[in-house]
Every structure is written in C-alpha cells, then in structure tokens.
XYZ file of C-alpha atoms in Angstrom:
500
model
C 188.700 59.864 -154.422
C 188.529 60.450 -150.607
C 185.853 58.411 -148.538
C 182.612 60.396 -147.801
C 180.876 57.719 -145.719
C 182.394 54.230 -144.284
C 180.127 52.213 -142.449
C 181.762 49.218 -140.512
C 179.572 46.521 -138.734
C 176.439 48.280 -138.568
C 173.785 46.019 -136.906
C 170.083 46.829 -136.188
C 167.180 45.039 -134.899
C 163.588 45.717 -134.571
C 161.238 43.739 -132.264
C 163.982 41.400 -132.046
C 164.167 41.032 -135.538
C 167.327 41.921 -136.856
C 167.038 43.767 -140.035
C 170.513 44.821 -140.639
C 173.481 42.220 -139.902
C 177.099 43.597 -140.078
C 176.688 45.436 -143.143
C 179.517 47.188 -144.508
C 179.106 50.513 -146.571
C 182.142 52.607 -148.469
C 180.968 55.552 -150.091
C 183.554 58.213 -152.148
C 183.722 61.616 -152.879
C 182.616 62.294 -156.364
C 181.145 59.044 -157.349
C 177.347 57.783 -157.886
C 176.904 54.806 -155.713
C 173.854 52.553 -156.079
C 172.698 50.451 -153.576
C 170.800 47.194 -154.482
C 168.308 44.889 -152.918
C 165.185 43.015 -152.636
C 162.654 44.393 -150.637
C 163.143 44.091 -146.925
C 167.214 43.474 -147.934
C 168.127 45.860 -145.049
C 168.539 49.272 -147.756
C 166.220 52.057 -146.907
C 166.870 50.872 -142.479
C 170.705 51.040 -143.196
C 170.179 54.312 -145.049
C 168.074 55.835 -142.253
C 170.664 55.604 -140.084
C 172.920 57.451 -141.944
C 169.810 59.851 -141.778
C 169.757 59.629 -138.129
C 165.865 58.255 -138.145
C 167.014 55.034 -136.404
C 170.564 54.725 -133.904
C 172.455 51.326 -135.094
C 172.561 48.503 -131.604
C 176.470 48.174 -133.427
C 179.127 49.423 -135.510
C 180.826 52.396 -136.465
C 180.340 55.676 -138.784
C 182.808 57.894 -140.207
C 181.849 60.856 -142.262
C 185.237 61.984 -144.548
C 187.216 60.035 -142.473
C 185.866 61.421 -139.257
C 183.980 58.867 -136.706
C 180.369 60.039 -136.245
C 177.775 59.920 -133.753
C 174.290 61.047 -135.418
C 172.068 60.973 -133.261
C 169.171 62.146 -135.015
C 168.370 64.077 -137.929
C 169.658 67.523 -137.215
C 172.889 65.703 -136.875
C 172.812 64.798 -139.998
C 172.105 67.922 -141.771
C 175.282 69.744 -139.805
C 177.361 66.432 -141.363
C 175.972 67.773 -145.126
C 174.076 64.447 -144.968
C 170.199 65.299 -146.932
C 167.810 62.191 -147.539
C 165.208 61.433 -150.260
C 163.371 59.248 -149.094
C 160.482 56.917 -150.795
C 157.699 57.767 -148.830
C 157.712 61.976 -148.759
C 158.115 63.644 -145.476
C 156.276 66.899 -146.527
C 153.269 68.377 -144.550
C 150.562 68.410 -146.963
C 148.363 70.812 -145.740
C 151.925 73.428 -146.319
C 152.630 74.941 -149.819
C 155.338 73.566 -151.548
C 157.870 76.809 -150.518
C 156.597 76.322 -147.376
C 158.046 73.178 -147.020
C 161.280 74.139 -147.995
C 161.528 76.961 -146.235
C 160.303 74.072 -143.416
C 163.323 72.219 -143.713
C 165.859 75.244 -144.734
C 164.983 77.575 -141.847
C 168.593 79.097 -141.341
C 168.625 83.061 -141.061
C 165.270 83.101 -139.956
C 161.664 82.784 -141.781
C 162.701 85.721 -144.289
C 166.168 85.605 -144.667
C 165.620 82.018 -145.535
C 162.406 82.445 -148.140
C 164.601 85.028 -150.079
C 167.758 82.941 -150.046
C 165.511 79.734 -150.898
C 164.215 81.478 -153.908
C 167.226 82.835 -155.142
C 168.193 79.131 -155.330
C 165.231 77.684 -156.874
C 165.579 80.117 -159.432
C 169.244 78.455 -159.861
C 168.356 75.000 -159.514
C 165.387 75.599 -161.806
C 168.177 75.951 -164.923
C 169.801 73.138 -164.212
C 167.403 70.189 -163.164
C 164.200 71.555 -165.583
C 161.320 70.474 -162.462
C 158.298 72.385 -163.024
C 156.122 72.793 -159.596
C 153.729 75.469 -158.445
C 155.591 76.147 -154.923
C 152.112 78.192 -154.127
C 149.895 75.059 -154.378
C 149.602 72.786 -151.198
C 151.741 69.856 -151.277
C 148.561 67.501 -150.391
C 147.143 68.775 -154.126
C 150.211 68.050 -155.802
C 150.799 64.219 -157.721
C 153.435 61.860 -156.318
C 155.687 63.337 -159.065
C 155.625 66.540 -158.398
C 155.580 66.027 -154.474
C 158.993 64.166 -155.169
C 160.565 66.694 -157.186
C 159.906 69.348 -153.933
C 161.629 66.607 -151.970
C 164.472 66.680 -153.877
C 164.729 70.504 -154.383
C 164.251 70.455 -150.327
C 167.772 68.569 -149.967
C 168.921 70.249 -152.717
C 168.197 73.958 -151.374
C 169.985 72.234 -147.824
C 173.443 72.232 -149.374
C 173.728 68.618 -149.010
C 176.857 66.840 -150.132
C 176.131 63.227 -149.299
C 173.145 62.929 -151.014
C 170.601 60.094 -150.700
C 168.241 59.006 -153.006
C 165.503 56.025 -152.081
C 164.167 55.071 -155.502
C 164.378 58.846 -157.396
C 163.246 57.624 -160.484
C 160.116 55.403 -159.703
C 157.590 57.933 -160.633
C 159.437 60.134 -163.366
C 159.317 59.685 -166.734
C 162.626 58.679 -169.217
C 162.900 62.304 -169.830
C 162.485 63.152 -166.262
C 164.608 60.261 -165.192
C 167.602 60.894 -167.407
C 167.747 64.707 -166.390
C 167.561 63.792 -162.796
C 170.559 61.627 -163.090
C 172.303 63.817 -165.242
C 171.838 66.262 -162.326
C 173.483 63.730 -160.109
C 176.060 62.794 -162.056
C 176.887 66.552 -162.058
C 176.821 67.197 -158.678
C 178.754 64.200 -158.006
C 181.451 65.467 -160.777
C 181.290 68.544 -158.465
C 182.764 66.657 -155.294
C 179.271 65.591 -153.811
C 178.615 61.414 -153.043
C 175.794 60.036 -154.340
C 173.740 57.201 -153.021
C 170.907 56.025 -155.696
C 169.302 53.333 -153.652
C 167.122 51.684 -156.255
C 165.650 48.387 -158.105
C 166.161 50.707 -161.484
C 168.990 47.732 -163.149
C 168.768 50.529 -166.583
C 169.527 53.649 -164.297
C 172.460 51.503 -162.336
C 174.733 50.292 -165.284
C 174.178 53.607 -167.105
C 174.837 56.301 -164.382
C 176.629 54.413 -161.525
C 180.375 54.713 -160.734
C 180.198 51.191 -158.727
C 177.346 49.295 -156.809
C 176.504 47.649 -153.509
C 174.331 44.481 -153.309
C 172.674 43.978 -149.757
C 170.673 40.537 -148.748
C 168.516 39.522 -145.783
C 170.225 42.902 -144.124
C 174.212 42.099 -145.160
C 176.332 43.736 -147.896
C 177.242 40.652 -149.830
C 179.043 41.976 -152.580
C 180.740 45.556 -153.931
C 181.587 46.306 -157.875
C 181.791 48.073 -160.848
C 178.727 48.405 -163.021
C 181.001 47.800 -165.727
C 182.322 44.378 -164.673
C 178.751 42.985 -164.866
C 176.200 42.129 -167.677
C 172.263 42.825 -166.762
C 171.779 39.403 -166.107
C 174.544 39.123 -163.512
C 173.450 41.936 -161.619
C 170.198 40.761 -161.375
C 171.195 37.270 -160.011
C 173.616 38.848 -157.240
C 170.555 40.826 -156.384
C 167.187 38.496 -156.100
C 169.222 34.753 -156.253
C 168.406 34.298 -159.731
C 167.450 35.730 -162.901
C 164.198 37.065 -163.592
C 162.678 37.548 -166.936
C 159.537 38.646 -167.951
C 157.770 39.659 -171.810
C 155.139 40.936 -173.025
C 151.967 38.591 -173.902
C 149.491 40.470 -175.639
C 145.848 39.470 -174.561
C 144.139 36.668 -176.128
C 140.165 37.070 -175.599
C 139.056 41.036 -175.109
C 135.483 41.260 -174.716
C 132.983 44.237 -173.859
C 134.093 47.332 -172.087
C 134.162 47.296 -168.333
C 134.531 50.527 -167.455
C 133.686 54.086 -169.977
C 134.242 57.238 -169.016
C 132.686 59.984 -171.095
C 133.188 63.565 -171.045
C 134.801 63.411 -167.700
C 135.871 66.934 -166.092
C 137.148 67.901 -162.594
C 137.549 71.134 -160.719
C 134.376 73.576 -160.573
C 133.103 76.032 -157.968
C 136.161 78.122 -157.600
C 138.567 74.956 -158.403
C 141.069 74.541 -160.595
C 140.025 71.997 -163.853
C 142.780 69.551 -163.791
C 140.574 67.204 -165.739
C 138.840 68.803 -169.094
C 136.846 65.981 -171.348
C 138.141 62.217 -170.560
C 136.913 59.695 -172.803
C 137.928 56.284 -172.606
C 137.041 52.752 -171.893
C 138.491 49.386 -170.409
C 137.269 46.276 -171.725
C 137.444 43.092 -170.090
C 140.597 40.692 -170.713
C 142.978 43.504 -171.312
C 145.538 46.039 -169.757
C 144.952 49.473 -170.960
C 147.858 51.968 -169.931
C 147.889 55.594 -169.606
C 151.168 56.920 -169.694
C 152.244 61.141 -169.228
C 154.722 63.150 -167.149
C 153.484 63.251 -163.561
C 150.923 66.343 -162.762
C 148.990 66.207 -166.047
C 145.779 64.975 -164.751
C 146.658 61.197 -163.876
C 145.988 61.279 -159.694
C 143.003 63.346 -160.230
C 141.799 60.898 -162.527
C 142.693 57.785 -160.576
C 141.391 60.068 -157.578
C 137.942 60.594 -159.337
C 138.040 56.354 -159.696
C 138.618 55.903 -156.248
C 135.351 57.736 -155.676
C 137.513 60.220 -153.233
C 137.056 63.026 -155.425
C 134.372 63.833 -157.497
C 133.575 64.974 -160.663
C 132.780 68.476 -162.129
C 130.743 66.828 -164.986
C 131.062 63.857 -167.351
C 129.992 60.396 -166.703
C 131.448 56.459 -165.209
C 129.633 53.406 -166.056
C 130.792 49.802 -164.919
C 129.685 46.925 -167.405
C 125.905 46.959 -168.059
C 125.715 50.517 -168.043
C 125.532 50.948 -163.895
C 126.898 54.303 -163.416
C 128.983 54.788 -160.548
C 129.352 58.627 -161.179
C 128.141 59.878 -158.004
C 128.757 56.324 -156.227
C 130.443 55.459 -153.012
C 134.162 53.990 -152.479
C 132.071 51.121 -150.725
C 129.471 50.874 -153.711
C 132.051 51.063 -156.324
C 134.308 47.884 -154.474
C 130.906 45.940 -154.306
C 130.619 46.094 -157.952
C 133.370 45.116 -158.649
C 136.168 47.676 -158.798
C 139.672 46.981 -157.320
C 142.205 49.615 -156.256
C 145.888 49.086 -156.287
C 146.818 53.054 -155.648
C 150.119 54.836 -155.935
C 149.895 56.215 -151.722
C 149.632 52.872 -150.368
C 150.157 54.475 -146.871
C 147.416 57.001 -147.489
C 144.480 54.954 -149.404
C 145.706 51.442 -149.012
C 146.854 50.593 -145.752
C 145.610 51.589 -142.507
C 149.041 51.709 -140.543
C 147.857 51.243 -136.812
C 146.161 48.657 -137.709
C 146.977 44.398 -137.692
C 148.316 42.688 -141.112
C 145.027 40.606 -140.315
C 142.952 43.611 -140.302
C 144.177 45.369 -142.792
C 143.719 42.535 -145.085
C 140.527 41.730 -143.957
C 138.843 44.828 -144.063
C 138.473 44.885 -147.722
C 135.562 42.308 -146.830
C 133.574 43.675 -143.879
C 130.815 44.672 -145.480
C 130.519 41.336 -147.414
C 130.311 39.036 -144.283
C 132.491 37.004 -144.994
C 134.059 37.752 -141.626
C 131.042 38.297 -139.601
C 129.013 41.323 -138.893
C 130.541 44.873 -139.329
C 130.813 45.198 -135.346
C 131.523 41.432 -134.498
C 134.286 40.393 -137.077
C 135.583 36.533 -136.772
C 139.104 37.396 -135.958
C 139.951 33.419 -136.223
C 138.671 33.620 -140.318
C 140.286 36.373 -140.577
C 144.061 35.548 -139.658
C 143.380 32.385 -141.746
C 142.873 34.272 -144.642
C 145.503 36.703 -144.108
C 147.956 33.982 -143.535
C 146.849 32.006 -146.611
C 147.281 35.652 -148.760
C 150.755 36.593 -147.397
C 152.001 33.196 -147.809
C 150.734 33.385 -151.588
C 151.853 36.849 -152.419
C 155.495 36.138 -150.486
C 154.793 39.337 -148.282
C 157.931 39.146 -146.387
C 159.317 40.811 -142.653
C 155.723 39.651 -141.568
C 156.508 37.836 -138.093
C 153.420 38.383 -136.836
C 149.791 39.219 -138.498
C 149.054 40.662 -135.146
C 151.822 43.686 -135.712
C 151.173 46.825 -137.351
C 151.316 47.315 -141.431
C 153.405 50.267 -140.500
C 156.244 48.452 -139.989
C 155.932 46.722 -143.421
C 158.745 47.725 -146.231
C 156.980 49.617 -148.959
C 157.260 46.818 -151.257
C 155.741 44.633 -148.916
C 153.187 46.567 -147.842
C 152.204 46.934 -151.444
C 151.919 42.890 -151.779
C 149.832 43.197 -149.170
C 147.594 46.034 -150.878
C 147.745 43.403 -153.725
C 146.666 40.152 -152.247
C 143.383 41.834 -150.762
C 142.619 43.881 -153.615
C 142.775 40.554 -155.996
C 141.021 38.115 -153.285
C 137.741 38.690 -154.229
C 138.077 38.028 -158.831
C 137.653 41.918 -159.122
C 136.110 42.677 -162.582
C 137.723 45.992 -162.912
C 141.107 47.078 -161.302
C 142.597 50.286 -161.033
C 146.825 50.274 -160.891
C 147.665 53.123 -160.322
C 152.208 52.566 -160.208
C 151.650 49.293 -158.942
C 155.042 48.419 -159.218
C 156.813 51.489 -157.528
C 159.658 50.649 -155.167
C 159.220 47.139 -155.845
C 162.159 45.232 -156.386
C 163.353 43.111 -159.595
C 161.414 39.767 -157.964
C 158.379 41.732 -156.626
C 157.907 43.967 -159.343
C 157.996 40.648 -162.117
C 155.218 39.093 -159.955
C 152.982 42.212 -159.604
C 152.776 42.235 -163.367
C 152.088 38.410 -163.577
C 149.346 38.971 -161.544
C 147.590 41.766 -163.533
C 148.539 39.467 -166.710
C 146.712 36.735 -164.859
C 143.654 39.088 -164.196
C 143.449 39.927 -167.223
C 143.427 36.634 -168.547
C 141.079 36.148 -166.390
C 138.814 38.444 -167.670
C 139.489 41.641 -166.028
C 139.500 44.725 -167.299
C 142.585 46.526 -166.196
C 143.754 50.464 -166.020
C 147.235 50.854 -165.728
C 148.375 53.960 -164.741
C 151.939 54.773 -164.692
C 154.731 57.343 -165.121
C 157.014 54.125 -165.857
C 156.999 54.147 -169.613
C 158.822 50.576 -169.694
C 155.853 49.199 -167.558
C 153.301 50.597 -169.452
C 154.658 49.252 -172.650
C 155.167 45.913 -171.278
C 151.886 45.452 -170.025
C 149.686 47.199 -172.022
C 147.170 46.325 -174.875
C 146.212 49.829 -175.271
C 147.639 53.264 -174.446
C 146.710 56.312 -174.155
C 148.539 59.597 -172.945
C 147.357 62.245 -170.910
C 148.688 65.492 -171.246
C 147.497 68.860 -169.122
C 144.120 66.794 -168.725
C 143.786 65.751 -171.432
C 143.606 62.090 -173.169
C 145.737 63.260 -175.897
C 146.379 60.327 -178.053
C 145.905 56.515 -178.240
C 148.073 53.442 -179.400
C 147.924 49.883 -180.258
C 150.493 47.490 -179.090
C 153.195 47.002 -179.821
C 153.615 50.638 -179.655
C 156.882 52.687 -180.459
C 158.378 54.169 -177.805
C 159.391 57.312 -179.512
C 155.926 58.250 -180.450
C 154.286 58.029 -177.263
C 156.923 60.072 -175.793
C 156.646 62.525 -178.281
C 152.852 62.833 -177.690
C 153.616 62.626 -173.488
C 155.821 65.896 -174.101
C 154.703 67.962 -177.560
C 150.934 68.566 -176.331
C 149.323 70.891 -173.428
C-alpha cells in the first residue's frame, strides 16, 4: 500500500497551551485507520489540520508522498482531503440538498444540483441513508443531520476520508452499513481515518490503529495484535470496566406523558400518541433509529417545542404541559441534551458562567443582574475538579474552546448540582471517550440510586441496554413496544426496524 497521508512532528498550541506535541501520523492507501484517544488527547486538533481549520506552529505534511502546505480548507478539498466532523458544519436554516450543493458547487448552481443528484441516487444503493434533502437541516435529528454530512464528503469525491466519531448516533444496523461502506471504499483505493472511542467498531473494521495521549502518538498497531482489554489500557492508562446493576428501590412515577402529539397548524406530526412514564430510582431507555420521533420528543421535554395535544405531569400530578424551560428546571427537571453547543452551553461565555447560570434564578449566586462572581468560580472550580473536566486552564476562558467531551462534563456537573428529581439524557455519552463515557453512566446509576427518575434516550443500543431498567422503542412516532431488563438484543432491534 502507498502512503496517503504522513504527518512528521506536527506541533500546535493554543493560548499557549500546547495541544498537539510532535505527533506522528502514517496513513495508507486502501486501509481503515482508527485513531484513538481520551478526550482532549490531541485527535479531532491534529485532524483539523489535515482539514486545514487550524495551520500546525511545526512539522511537516505529505499527501501521497507529496509535501503539502494546506492552508485552509479549500486546500484541502483540491488534495481529495473531505472531513466529518463531530459537531456538523451545515447551515440549518438550508435544506439538506442545499447544503450539498453548498459544499459541491463545481459547474455552477445547476450543473452541480443535477450532478449531485445523479450521485445521491448512486450513493443511495450502496450506503441505505434515508433523508428528506427538501426538509431544513435545523428540523432534521442529529442522525439524520450526520448522514447529510457524510453524503456531503461523499458527493465531494473525497479519497482521504475523515471520520470524527461516525457511529455515535447510529444504530448497530446503521453502524455496521456505514462501515461496511468504508471498508468498501477503502477496498476501492480510498484511506480511511475512523477517529473514534467505538473499541467494537475498531477491532472489527480497522486495518491498524493509532493511540494519541496528552497530544502525542504513543503507539501504532494492528487491531489484531491486541485483545479489548489491551487496547483500552494503551488508550485511557488503565482498564475500565463497567456492568449493569439493575435498580434496587423504584418508587412512584416521576414523570407521565399521556397521549402526547406534535406537529399541528400546517406542521408535520412527528409525534402521534406517546404514553409513558419514569418512576423514581430507575433508568428508563428509549431506543430507535435516529429521525423517528426521539429529538422532537426530548425537544417537547425541554419545553423548546410544544405540543400539538397530549399531556406532562411531574410527580404529584403538576403538569408542566404548557410550562416554561425555567419552570420545568425549578421543579425539578434536569437536561443533559444531545446539541450540547446549541441547548447546553453558551459558547461566548466563561466556564464560571456557564456553570453557574443553571442557578440564577435560584439566588444562590446573587440577584439575576448582580451575580457573586467570587461564589460562582468557587463552585465551578469545585464541579470541574469533581467531574475531571479537563483542557480547563482558566474558568475565565470561553466553553467554546472546550473538547466536546469536556464540554459535555461540564453540561453534566451543572445539570446534577442541584439533586435533580427528573433528568432527561438525551446521548449523554456521545463522543465521550472509554474513561468519560464509564463515568457519565456512573453518575446516572448514582442518580438513580439516588432516587431519580431517569430518561435515557439514545441511538446507542449497547448504552441503552446497559443502563436501562425499562425500554421502550420508538418507531415513526410512535412508542412501539416495551421491555424489561435484561432485555434481548435481537428483539428490540427487531421492533426498532419491523414497525412504522
């Protein structure tokens, strides 16, 4: 196999913090590389560079055996370089052709919407992605928003593909015909990088591996030299275990919803007749393939959308139907959403702030216009240290410069500060590393045992059957079916997939 991408020395540093240290990358034709990591290990920076978001301060790039300048994104695309990456660059307000015709604009708007769909049409054969291309992006789930990502590079031509964490938020059906579709294009000549915390999707579909820590590349293999276990110790340190331990005390439901329906005046119904409920002390888990109702639902939760009929109730029958985001947290609801950057973070704003602002209204921080900055960044400082959020240097500098997976511990330790008696987890654990993602689901276990009452939503059917006491599946809006656990695995995917 020829070399598609050797990276020598790269070095990068941000506020004088050096995120990548010398790392080393060696990338072939034809082969399905995965790059490993904790969170903050350097990955998705080193990766954008070979995007041409950031310029390294050192080192060298070759592109099939060629030495590279890119020196920006553009550059990239004329090098066949095309980037998936975790957090979607799509314009939301666009429709999903729109977008692709956004980033494919050779030959002119026309030219290029006719070659596009003649493309689409063949990709649609071979990857299986169902997404209206009409409908705006913003009103599509994280699922399907991904899979226009991916037909986006796709569409591009791109032969040195990169992938940050494909698989977070598709199902094992979903999953295994994505990386089937990799594997085939790498077969075809292309190189493949699956950056990813996915330890199943590594040993099964990658042709060899490279394990980055505290921004270095400490170690390059074959998937097929190591056992699970290994792996995950050259990775986080150490091993990290984790099983399921079903709940012990379940009481009286916290949260019902009956006869819950979205859409209305002109709208689409995305939600038709939701019945469930969430009692305290356990984890109840809805599982289904992304677009079937489960942001619309979590959405309606929120209090961010609201509902065409139907009915919420919190514990002692308050109903929160027609209730406020602010009303909802004050009685007792917690949010852990899937858009961290959109609903749970407010980028421009301090570490302190953002973790404080989940309290304004309580004064526990002072009045809503005269805020005790001093409690504040003692609290915040208290919480990151407690939830490990790491890369923080300063709680004066921006969440924006976070690492998802940080960012989300952060979403965490303010959403779990104040003994929530409901929480909403909506992928809690998406992009989160083997370390991170183990101590996410300790802490719902915790809450739980606590007394919460949890809803776990997730397109991960391992985490759901981990965690769960209950399950149900949703299917085109539907809750579809319900299971006990221990639940077989077959059967709920049979009931995510056979109804709608």
């Amino acid at each position: 196999m020829t070399s598609a991408l050797e990276l020598s020395g790269i070095s990068k540093s941000f506020d004088g913090f050096r995120a990548i240290a010398a790392a080393d990358l060696e990338v072939r034709s034809g082969e399905v590389h995965a790059l490993l990591g904790e969170n903050g290990a350097g990955k998705s920076s080193l990766m954008n560079i070979v995007a041409g978001l950031y310029a390294p301060d050192e080192g060298s790039i070759r592109v099939q055996g060629r030495p590279v300048r890119i020196a920006g994104p553009l550059d990239a695309r004329r090098l066949g370089i095309g980037m998936v990456h975790q957090h979607y660059k799509l314009v939301k307000s666009f429709s999903a052709l729109e977008n692709i015709l956004l980033a494919n604009p050779k030959g002119g708007f026309a030219r290029g919407r006719a070659a596009i769909d003649t493309a689409l049409a063949r990709l649609a054969d071979r990857i299986g992605f169902t997404v209206d291309l009409t409908k705006p992006v913003g009103a599509l789930s994280i699922a399907e928003q991904q899979r226009v990502e991916i037909l986006k590079m796709l569409v591009g031509g791109a032969r040195l593909l990169i992938l940050d964490e494909p698989t977070a938020v598709l199902t094992d059906m979903e999953a295994e015909r994505l990386l089937a579709l990799l594997r085939h294009l790498a077969s075809e000549g292309a190189a493949v990088i699956l950056v990813t915390h996915k330890l199943g999707d590594v040993m099964r579909h990658a042709d060899r591996l490279t394990v980055m820590r505290n921004g270095k590349t400490i170690a390059t293999a074959s998937p097929g030299t190591l056992n699970a276990g290994e792996l995950t110790k050259l990775v986080v340190g150490t091993t990290t275990t984790e099983c399921a331990v079903p709940a012990q005390n379940v009481g009286g439901p916290v949260l019902s919803l009956t006869g819950v329906s979205s859409g209305g005046n002109g709208r689409r119904e995305t939600l038709s007749d939701v019945t469930m409920r969430i009692c305290s002390g356990e984890i109840y888990g809805l599982a289904g393939v992304g677009g079937n109702g489960q942001t619309e639902l979590a959405e309606i939760l929120m209090g961010v959308v609201t509902t065409a009929s139907g009915r919420i109730t919190l514990e002692d029958a308050v109903d929160i139907t027609d209730a406020t985001p602010k009303t909802r947290r004050a009685r007792g609801l917690a949010v852990i959403p899937a858009d961290r950057h959109s609903y749970g973070l407010a980028g421009e704003l301090s570490i302190a702030d953002n973790y404080a602002i989940g309290d304004v209204y309580s004064g526990k921080y002072g009045g809503v216009l005269r805020m005790k900055s001093s409690a504040a960044q003692t609290a915040a400082g208290a919480a990151v240290a407690a939830h490990d959020v790491q890369g923080v240097r300063s709680l004066a500098h921006k969440a924006a410069l976070l690492s998802g997976g940080n960012a989300q511990k952060l979403v965490i330790a303010r959403e779990f500060a104040g003994a929530p008696r409901v929480i909403l987890a909506h992928s809690p654990s998406r992009g989160l590393d083997v370390r991170a993602a183990a101590a996410v689901h300790a802490r719902l276990r915790a809450a739980r045992d606590g007394g919460a009452g949890i809803l776990l939503i997730s397109e991960d059917l391992d985490e759901i059957l981990l965690l769960a006491d209950r399950i149900g599946v949703m299917s085109s809006g539907r809750l579809v079916a319900e299971f006990a656990a221990p639940a077989d695995r077959q059967a709920v995917g049979e009931a995510m997939v056979s109804h709608g």
